[in-house]
Coordinates of C-alpha atoms in Angstrom, one line a residue:
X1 CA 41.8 76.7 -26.1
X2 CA 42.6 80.4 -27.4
X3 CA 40.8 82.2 -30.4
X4 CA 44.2 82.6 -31.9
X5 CA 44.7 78.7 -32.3
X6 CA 44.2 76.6 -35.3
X7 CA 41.9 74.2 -32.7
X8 CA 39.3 77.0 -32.3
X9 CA 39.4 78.8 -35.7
X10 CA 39.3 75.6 -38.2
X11 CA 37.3 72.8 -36.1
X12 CA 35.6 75.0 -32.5
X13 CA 33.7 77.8 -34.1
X14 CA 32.5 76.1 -37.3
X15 CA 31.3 73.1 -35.1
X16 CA 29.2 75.6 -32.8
X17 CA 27.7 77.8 -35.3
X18 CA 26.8 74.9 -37.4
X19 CA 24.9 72.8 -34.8
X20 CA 23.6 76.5 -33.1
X21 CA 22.4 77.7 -36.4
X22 CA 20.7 74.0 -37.1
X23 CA 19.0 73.9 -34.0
X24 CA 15.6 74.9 -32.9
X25 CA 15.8 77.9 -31.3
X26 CA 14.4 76.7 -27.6
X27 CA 17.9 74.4 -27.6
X28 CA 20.0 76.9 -29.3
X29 CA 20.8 78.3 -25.6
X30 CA 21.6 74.5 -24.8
X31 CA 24.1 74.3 -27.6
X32 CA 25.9 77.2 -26.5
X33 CA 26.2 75.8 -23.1
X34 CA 27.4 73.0 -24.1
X35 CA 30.1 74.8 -26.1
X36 CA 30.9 76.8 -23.6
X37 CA 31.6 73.6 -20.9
X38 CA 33.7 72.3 -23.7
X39 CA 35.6 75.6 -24.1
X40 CA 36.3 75.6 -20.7
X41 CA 37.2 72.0 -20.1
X42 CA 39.7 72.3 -22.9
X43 CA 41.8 73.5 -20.3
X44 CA 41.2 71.0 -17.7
X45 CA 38.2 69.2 -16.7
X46 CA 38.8 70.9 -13.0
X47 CA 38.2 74.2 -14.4
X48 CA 34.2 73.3 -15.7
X49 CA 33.7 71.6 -12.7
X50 CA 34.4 75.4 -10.6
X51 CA 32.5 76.9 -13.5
X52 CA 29.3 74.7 -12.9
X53 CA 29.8 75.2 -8.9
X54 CA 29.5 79.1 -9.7
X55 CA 26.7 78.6 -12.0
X56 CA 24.9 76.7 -9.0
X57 CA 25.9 79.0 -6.5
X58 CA 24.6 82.0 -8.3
X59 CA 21.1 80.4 -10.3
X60 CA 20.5 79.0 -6.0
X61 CA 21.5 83.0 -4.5
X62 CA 19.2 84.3 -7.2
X63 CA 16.5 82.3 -6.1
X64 CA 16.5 82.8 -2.7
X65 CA 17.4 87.1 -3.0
X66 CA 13.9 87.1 -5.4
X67 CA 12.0 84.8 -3.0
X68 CA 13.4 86.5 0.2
X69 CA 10.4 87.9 2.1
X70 CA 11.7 90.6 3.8
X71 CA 14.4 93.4 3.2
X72 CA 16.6 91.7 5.7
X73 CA 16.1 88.4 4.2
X74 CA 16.9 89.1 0.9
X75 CA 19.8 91.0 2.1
X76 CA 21.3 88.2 3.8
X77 CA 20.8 85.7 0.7
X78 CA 22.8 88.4 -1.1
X79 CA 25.3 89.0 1.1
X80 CA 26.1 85.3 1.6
X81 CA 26.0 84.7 -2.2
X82 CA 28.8 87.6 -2.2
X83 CA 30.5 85.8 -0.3
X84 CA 30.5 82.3 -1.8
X85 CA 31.4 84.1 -5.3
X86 CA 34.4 86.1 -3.4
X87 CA 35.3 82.6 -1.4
X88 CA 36.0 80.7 -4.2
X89 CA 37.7 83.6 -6.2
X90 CA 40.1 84.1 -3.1
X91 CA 40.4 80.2 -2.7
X92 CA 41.7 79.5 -5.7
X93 CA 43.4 82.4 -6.7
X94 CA 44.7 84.1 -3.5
X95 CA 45.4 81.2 -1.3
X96 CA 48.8 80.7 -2.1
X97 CA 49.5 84.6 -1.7
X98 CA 48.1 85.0 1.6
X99 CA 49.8 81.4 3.1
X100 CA 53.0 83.0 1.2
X101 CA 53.1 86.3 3.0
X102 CA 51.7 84.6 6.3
X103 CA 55.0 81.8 6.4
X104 CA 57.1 85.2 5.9
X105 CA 55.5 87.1 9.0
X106 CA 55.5 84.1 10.8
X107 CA 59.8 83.7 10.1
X108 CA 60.5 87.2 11.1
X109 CA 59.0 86.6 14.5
X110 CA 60.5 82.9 14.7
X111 CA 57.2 81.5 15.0
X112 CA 57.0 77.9 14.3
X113 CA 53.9 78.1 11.9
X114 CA 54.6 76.7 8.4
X115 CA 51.0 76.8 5.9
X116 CA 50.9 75.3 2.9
X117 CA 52.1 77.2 0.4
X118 CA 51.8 74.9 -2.9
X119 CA 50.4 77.0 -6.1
X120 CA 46.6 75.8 -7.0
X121 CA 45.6 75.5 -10.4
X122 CA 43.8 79.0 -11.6
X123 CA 40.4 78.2 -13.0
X124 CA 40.2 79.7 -16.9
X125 CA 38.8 82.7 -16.4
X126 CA 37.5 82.8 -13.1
X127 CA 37.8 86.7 -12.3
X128 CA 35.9 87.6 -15.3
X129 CA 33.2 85.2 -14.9
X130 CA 32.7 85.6 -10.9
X131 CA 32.6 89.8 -11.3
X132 CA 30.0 89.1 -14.2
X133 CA 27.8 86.5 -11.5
X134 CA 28.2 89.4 -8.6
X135 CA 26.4 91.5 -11.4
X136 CA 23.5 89.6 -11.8
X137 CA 23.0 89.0 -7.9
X138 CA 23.0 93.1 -7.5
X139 CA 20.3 93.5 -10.1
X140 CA 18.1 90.7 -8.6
X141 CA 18.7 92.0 -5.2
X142 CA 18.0 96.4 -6.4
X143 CA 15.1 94.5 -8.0
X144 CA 16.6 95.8 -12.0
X145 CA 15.6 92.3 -12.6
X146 CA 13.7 89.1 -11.5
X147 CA 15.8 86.1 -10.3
X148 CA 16.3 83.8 -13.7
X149 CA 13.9 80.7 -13.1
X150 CA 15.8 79.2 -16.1
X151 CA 18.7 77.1 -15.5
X152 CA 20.8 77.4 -18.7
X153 CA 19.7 81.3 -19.0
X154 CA 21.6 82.2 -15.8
X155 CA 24.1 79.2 -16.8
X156 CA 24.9 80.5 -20.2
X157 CA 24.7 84.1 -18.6
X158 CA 28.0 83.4 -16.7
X159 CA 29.5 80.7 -19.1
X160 CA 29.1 82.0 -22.2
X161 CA 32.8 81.2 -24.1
X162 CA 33.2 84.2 -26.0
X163 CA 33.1 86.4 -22.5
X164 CA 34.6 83.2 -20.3
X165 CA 38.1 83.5 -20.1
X166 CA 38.9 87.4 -20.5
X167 CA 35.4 89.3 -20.7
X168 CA 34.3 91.7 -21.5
X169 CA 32.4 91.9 -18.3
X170 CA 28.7 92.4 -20.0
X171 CA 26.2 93.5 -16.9
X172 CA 23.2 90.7 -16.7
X173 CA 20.8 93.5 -18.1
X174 CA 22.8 93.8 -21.3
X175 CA 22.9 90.5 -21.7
X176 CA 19.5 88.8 -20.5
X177 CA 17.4 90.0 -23.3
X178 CA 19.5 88.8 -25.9
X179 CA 20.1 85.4 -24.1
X180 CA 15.7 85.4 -24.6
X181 CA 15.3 86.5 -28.0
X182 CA 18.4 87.5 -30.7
X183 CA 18.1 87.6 -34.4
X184 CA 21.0 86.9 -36.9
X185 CA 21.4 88.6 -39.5
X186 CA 23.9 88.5 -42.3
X187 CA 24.9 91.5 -42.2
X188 CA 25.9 90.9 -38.2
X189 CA 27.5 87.8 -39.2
X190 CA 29.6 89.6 -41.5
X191 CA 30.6 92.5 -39.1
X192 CA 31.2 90.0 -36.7
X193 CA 33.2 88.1 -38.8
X194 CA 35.1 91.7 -39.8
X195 CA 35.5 92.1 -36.4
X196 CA 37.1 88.9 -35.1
X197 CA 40.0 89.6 -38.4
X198 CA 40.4 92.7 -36.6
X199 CA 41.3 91.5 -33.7
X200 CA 42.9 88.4 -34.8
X201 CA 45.3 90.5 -36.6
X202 CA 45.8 92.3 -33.4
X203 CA 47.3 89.0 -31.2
X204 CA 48.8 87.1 -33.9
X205 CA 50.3 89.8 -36.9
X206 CA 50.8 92.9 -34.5
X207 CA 51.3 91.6 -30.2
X208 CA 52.9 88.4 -31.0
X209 CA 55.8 89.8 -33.1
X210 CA 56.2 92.6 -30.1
X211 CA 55.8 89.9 -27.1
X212 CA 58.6 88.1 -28.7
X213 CA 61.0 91.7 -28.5
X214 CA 59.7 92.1 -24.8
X215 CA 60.0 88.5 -23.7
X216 CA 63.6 88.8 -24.7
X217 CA 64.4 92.0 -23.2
X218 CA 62.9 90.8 -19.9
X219 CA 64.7 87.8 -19.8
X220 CA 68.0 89.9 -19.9
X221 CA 69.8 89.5 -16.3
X222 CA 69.1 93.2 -14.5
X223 CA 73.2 93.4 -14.0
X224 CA 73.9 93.1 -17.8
X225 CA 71.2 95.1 -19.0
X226 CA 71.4 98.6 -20.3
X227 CA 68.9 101.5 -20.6
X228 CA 68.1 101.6 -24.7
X229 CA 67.3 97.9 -24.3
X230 CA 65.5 98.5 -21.2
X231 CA 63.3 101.3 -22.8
X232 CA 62.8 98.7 -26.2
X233 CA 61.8 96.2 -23.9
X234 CA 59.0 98.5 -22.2
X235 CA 58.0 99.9 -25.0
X236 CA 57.3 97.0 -26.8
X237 CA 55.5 95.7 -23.7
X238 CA 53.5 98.6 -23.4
X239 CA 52.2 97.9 -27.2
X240 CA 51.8 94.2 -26.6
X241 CA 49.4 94.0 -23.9
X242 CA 47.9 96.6 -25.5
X243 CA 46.9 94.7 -29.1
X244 CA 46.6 91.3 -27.1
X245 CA 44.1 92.3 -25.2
X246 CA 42.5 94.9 -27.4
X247 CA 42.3 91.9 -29.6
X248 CA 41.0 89.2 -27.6
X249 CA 38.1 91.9 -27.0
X250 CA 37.4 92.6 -30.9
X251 CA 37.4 88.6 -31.7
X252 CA 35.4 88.0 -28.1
X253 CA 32.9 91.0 -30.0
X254 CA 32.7 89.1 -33.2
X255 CA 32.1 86.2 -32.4
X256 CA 29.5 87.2 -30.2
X257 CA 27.8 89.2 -32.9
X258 CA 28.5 85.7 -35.2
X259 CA 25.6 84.0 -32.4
X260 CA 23.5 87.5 -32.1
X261 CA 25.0 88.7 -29.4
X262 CA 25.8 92.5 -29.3
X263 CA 28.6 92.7 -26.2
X264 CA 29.8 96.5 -24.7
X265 CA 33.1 97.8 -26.2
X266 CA 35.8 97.3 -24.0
X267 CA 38.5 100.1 -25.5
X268 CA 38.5 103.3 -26.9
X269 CA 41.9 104.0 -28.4
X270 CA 43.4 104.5 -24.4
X271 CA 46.6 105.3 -25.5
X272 CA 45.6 108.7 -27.0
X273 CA 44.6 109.5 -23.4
X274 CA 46.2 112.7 -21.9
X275 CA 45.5 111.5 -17.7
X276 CA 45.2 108.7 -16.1
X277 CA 41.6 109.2 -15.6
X278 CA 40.8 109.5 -18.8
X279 CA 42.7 106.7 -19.6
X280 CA 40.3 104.4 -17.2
X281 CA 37.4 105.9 -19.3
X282 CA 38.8 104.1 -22.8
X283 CA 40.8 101.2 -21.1
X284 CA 39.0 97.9 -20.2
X285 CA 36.3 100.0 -19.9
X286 CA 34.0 97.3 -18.6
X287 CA 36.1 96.5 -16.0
X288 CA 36.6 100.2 -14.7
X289 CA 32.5 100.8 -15.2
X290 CA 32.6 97.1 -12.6
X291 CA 34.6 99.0 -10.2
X292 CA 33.2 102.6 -10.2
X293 CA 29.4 101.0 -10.1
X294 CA 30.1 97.8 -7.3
X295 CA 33.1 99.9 -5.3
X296 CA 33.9 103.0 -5.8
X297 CA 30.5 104.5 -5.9
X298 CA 29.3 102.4 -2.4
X299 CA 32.6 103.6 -0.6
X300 CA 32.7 107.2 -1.7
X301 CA 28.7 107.6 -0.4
X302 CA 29.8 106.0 2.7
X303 CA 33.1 107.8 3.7
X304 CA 31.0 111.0 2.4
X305 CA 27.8 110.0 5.5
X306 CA 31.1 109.4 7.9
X307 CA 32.8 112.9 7.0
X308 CA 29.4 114.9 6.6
X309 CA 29.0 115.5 10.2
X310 CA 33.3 116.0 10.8
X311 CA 33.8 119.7 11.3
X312 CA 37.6 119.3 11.3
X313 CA 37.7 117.8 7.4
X314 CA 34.8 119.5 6.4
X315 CA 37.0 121.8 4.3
X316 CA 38.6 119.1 2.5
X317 CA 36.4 116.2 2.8
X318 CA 34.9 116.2 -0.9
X319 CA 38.7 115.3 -1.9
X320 CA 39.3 113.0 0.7
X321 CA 36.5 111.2 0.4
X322 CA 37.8 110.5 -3.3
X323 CA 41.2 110.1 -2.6
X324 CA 40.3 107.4 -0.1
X325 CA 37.8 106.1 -2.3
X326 CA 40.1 105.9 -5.4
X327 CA 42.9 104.1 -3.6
X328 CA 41.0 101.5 -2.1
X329 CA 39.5 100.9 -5.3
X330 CA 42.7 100.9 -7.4
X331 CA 44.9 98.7 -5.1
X332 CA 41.8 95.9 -5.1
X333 CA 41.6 96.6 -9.0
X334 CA 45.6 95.8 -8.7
X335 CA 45.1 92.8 -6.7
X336 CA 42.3 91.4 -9.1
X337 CA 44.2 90.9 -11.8
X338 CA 47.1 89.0 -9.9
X339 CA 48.0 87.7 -6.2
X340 CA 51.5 89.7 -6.1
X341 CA 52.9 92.7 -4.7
X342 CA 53.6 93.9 -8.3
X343 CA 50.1 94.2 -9.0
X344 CA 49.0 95.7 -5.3
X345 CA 51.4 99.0 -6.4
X346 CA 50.2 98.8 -9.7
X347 CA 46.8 99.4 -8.8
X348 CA 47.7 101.8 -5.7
X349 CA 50.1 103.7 -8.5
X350 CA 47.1 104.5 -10.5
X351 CA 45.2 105.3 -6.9
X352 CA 47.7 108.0 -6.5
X353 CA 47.7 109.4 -9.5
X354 CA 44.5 109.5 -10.0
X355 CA 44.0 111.5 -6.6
X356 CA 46.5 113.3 -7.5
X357 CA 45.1 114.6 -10.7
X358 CA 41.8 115.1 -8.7
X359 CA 43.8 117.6 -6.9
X360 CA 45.1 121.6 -7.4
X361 CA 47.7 120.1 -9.3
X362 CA 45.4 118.1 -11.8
X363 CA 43.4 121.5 -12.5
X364 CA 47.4 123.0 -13.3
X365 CA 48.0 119.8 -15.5
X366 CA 44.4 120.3 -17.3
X367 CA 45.4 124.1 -18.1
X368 CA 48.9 122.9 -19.5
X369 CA 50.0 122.7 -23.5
X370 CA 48.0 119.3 -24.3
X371 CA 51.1 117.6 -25.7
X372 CA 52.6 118.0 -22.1
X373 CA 49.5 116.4 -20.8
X374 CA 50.4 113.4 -23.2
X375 CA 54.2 113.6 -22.5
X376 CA 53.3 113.2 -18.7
X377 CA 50.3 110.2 -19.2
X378 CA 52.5 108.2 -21.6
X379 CA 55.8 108.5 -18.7
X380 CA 53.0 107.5 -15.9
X381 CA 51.7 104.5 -18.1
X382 CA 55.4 103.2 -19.3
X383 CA 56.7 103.2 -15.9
X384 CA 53.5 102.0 -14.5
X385 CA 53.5 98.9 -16.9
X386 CA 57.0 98.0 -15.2
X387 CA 55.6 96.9 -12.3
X388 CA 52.8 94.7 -14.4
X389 CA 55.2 92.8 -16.3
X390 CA 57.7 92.1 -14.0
X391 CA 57.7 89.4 -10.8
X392 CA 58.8 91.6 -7.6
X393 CA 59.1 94.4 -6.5
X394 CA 62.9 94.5 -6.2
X395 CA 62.8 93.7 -10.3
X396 CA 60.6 96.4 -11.2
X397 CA 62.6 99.0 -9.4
X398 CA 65.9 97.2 -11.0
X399 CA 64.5 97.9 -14.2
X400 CA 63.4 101.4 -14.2
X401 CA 66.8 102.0 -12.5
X402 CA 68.4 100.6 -15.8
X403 CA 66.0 102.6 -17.7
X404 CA 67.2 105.7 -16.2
X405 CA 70.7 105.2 -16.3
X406 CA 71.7 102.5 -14.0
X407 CA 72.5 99.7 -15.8
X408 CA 75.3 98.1 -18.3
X409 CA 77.5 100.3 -20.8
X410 CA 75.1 100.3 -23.6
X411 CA 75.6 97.3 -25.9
X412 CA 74.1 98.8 -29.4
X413 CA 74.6 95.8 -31.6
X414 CA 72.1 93.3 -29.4
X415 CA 70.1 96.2 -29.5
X416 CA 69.7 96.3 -33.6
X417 CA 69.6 92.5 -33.3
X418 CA 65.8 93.0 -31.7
X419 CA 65.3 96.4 -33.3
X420 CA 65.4 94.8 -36.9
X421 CA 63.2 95.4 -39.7
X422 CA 60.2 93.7 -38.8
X423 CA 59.7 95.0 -35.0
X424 CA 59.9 98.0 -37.4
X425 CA 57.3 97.4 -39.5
X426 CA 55.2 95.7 -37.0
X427 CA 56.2 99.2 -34.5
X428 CA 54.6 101.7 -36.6
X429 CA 51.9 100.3 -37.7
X430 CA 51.4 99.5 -33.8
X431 CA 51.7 103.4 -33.2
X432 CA 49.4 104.1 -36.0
X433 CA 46.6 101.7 -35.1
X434 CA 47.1 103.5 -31.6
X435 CA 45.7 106.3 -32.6
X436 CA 42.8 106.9 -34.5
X437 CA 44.5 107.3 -37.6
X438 CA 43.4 104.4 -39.5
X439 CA 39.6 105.3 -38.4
X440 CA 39.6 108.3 -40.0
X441 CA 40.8 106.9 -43.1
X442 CA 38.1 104.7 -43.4
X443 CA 35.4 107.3 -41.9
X444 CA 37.2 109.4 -44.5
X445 CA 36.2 107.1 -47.5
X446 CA 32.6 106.0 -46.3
X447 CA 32.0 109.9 -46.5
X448 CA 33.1 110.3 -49.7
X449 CA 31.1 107.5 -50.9
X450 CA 27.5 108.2 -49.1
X451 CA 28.3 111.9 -50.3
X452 CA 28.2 110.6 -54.0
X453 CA 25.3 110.0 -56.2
X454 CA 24.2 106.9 -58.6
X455 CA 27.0 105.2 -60.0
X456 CA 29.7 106.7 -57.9
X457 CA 28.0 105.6 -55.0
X458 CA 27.4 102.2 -55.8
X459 CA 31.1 101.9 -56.9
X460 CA 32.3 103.3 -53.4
X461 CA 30.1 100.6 -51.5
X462 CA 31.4 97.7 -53.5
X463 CA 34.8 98.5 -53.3
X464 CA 34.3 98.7 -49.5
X465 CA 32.8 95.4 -49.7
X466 CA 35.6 94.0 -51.7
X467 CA 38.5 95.9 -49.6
X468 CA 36.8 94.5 -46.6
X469 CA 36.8 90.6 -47.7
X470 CA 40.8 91.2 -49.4
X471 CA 41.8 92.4 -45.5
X472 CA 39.5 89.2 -43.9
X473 CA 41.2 86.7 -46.3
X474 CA 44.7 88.2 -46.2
X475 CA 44.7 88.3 -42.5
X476 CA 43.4 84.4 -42.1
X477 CA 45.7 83.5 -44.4
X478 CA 48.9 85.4 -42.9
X479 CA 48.0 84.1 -39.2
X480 CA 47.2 81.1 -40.0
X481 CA 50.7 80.8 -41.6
X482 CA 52.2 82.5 -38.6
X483 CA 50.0 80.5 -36.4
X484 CA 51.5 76.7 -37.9
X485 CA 55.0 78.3 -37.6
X486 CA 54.5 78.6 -34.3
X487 CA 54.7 82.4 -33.9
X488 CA 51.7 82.6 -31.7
X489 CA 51.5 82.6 -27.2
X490 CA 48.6 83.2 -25.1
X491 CA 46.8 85.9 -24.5
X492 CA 48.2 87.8 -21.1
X493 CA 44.9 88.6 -19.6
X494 CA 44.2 84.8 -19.7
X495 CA 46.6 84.8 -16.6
X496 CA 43.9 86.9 -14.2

């Protein structure tokens, strides 16, 4: 079950704010767990039954880290509940990967091993939900928080739908409180509501239109492509992932706020960025803030203990220390979101960069005209997305080969076939919503209105009111017509 399906929006959500809002609220927790085992099932009953095995593994660690008598006890507890969140993550996600790459080794030294290598089922959202459980085990075990004693607290902690299948990954002590005590509000409701149209028109009115461009420009044979449909087909990419997942995030939000929930933001118009590190500061932000906090942070403190005392890299040991620090974490962040060697060198690709810009040459980039700075990030991300949406290796580097030059004679007439009116329309307003264009329009008019007095005023807020609803309805109404056509597909971050 998706957000952007009729299933969820006409027959889920009602349902679960109906019965939530009717219940007492001791058992509205309850309902939402409930829900939330439902959500998941939807998708097979195998995936709730690894969702509940989590839940027990983590309510258990919690348990034992807060009861642990001793430093070295508790350690252990959280060490081994670490490793029973990270086991199951690698079991069902990287088995097939490592048995995969194993059978090769084992072939190029004509060893007679053969391991299974048959694809298991990926659990719904398992990535988002077991870096959100490792969360809650640090803050019992740095003593941020007391172990949950509550079942369904810690349960609905790591189940909770809205956050299940594609986060955002909300730490335990954003979350906890409001699991306890939340109050609805209208005036929640309604941004919440607000906020789920927002993203809703994101995935089905702006990605899907573009996902359908790049799905067909990616399924173009490498020896008969050419480079202007190569660059469409990246381009367009680049913009879908962006608006899918962007809008999975703003309907995740309001529906959240639609329970009482307040979740962290998760972007921060990252296209605008001019580096790669600043682009990590407005991209999947709670992600990036997992790995700098639970990673990057641990390993730079120790390779910095390591180096302290090294009189020969004493010089240049602050660097390294990050540059190390940075690629280790950036290859694992690549690996996290898929077992393939496409996703290793993404990761390690923004590693490098990211050292790189750490570097003498990232204080000459920082002096530099700023669109330059843009001109180089936007090059990096395009080329960099390649390598995300492709299958090997070998493809990726085929394809920005074509998009340099080395493909086809350029075949302009199936390239205005894709580049009609529509991906167009549907482009620019893409572009526009990039930036923080249409913010400032409507920061724009809510100053002009709180700057008037009396009637003026009150005319300003009403309209805003009205505009508001017009945009909620006409959205529904458009994706929901998009939606029975059969326009939509499912969200790409759904995949990790």
């Amino acid at each position: 079950m998706i957000f952007s399906s009729l299933l969820f929006l006409y027959l889920f959500l009602p349902l679960t704010l109906f019965f939530v809002f009717f219940a007492r609220q001791k058992f509205a927790n309850i309902v939402l767990f409930v829900a939330s085992l439902i959500f998941c099932a939807w998708g097979g009953v195998s995936y709730t039954s690894i969702l509940i095995l989590s839940i027990l593994i983590n309510y258990a660690s919690g348990l034992l880290i807060g009861n642990g008598k001793t430093r070295g006890k508790r350690k252990l507890y959280f060490l081994l509940g670490i490793f029973l969140n990270l086991g199951l993550l690698v079991v069902f996600k990287y088995t097939h990967f490592f048995f995969e790459n194993f059978n090769l080794l084992f072939s190029l030294f004509d060893w007679k091993i053969i391991l299974p290598s048959k694809k298991i089922l990926l659990p719904l959202g398992i990535s988002f939900y077991t870096f959100k459980a490792i969360t809650y085990l640090f803050s019992v075990y740095r003593e941020e928080n007391k172990a949950e004693k509550n079942f369904i607290n810690i349960a609905l902690y790591i189940s909770f739908f809205p956050q299940l299948a594609a986060g955002p990954i909300d730490r335990y002590s954003n979350l906890y409180p409001q699991i306890l005590h939340r109050e609805v509000s209208f005036e929640k409701f309604a941004s919440g509501v607000r906020r789920f149209a927002i993203g809703f028109a994101k995935k089905v009115i702006i990605s899907a239109p573009l996902a359908y461009t790049a799905n067909q420009v990616f399924a173009v044979q490498q020896n008969v492509l050419d480079t202007p449909l190569a660059w469409l087909g990246i381009v367009c990419y680049t913009l879908q992932i962006y608006f899918d997942f962007s809008g999975y995030t703003d309907m995740a939000i309001g529906v959240g706020r639609m329970f009482g929930f307040t979740f962290v933001e998760n972007f921060n118009f990252p296209y605008i960025s001019k580096s790669v590190k600043e682009f990590w500061k407005r991209w999947h932000m709670s992600l990036s803030s997992w790995f700098r906090d639970y990673l990057f942070l641990p390993l730079a403190y120790s390779y910095s203990r390591k180096l302290k005392n090294d009189r020969y890299l004493h010089i240049r040991a602050e660097w390294i220390i990050y540059a190390l620090a940075t690629m280790i974490t950036f290859t694992l962040c690549g690996f996290w979101h898929g077992a393939a060697w496409n996703f290793i060198i993404w990761g390690a690709l923004h590693g490098i960069f990211l050292s790189l810009e750490q570097s003498r040459a990232g204080k000459i980039l920082r002096k530099s005209f700023k669109p330059i700075q843009h001109l180089y990030f936007l090059s990096f991300l395009l080329l960099s997305w390649v390598f995300f949406r492709t299958s090997t290796p070998a493809e990726a580097f085929g394809y920005i080969g074509v998009m340099f030059g080395g493909g086809s004679v350029a075949d302009w007439s199936r390239f205005y076939e894709l580049f009609d009116k529509e991906l167009i329309i549907t482009g620019v307003i893409a572009l526009l919503s990039c930036t923080t264009f249409f913010a400032g329009i409507l920061q724009f008019a809510e100053k002009q209105g709180s700057d008037q007095q009396g009637i003026i005023r009150n005319s300003f807020f009403h309209l805003e009111k009205i505009a508001s609803v017009i945009f909620i309805v006409s959205v529904m109404v458009i994706g929901t017509i998009m939606l029975t056509s059969g326009t939509s597909n499912p969200f790409i971050y759904f995949n990790f």
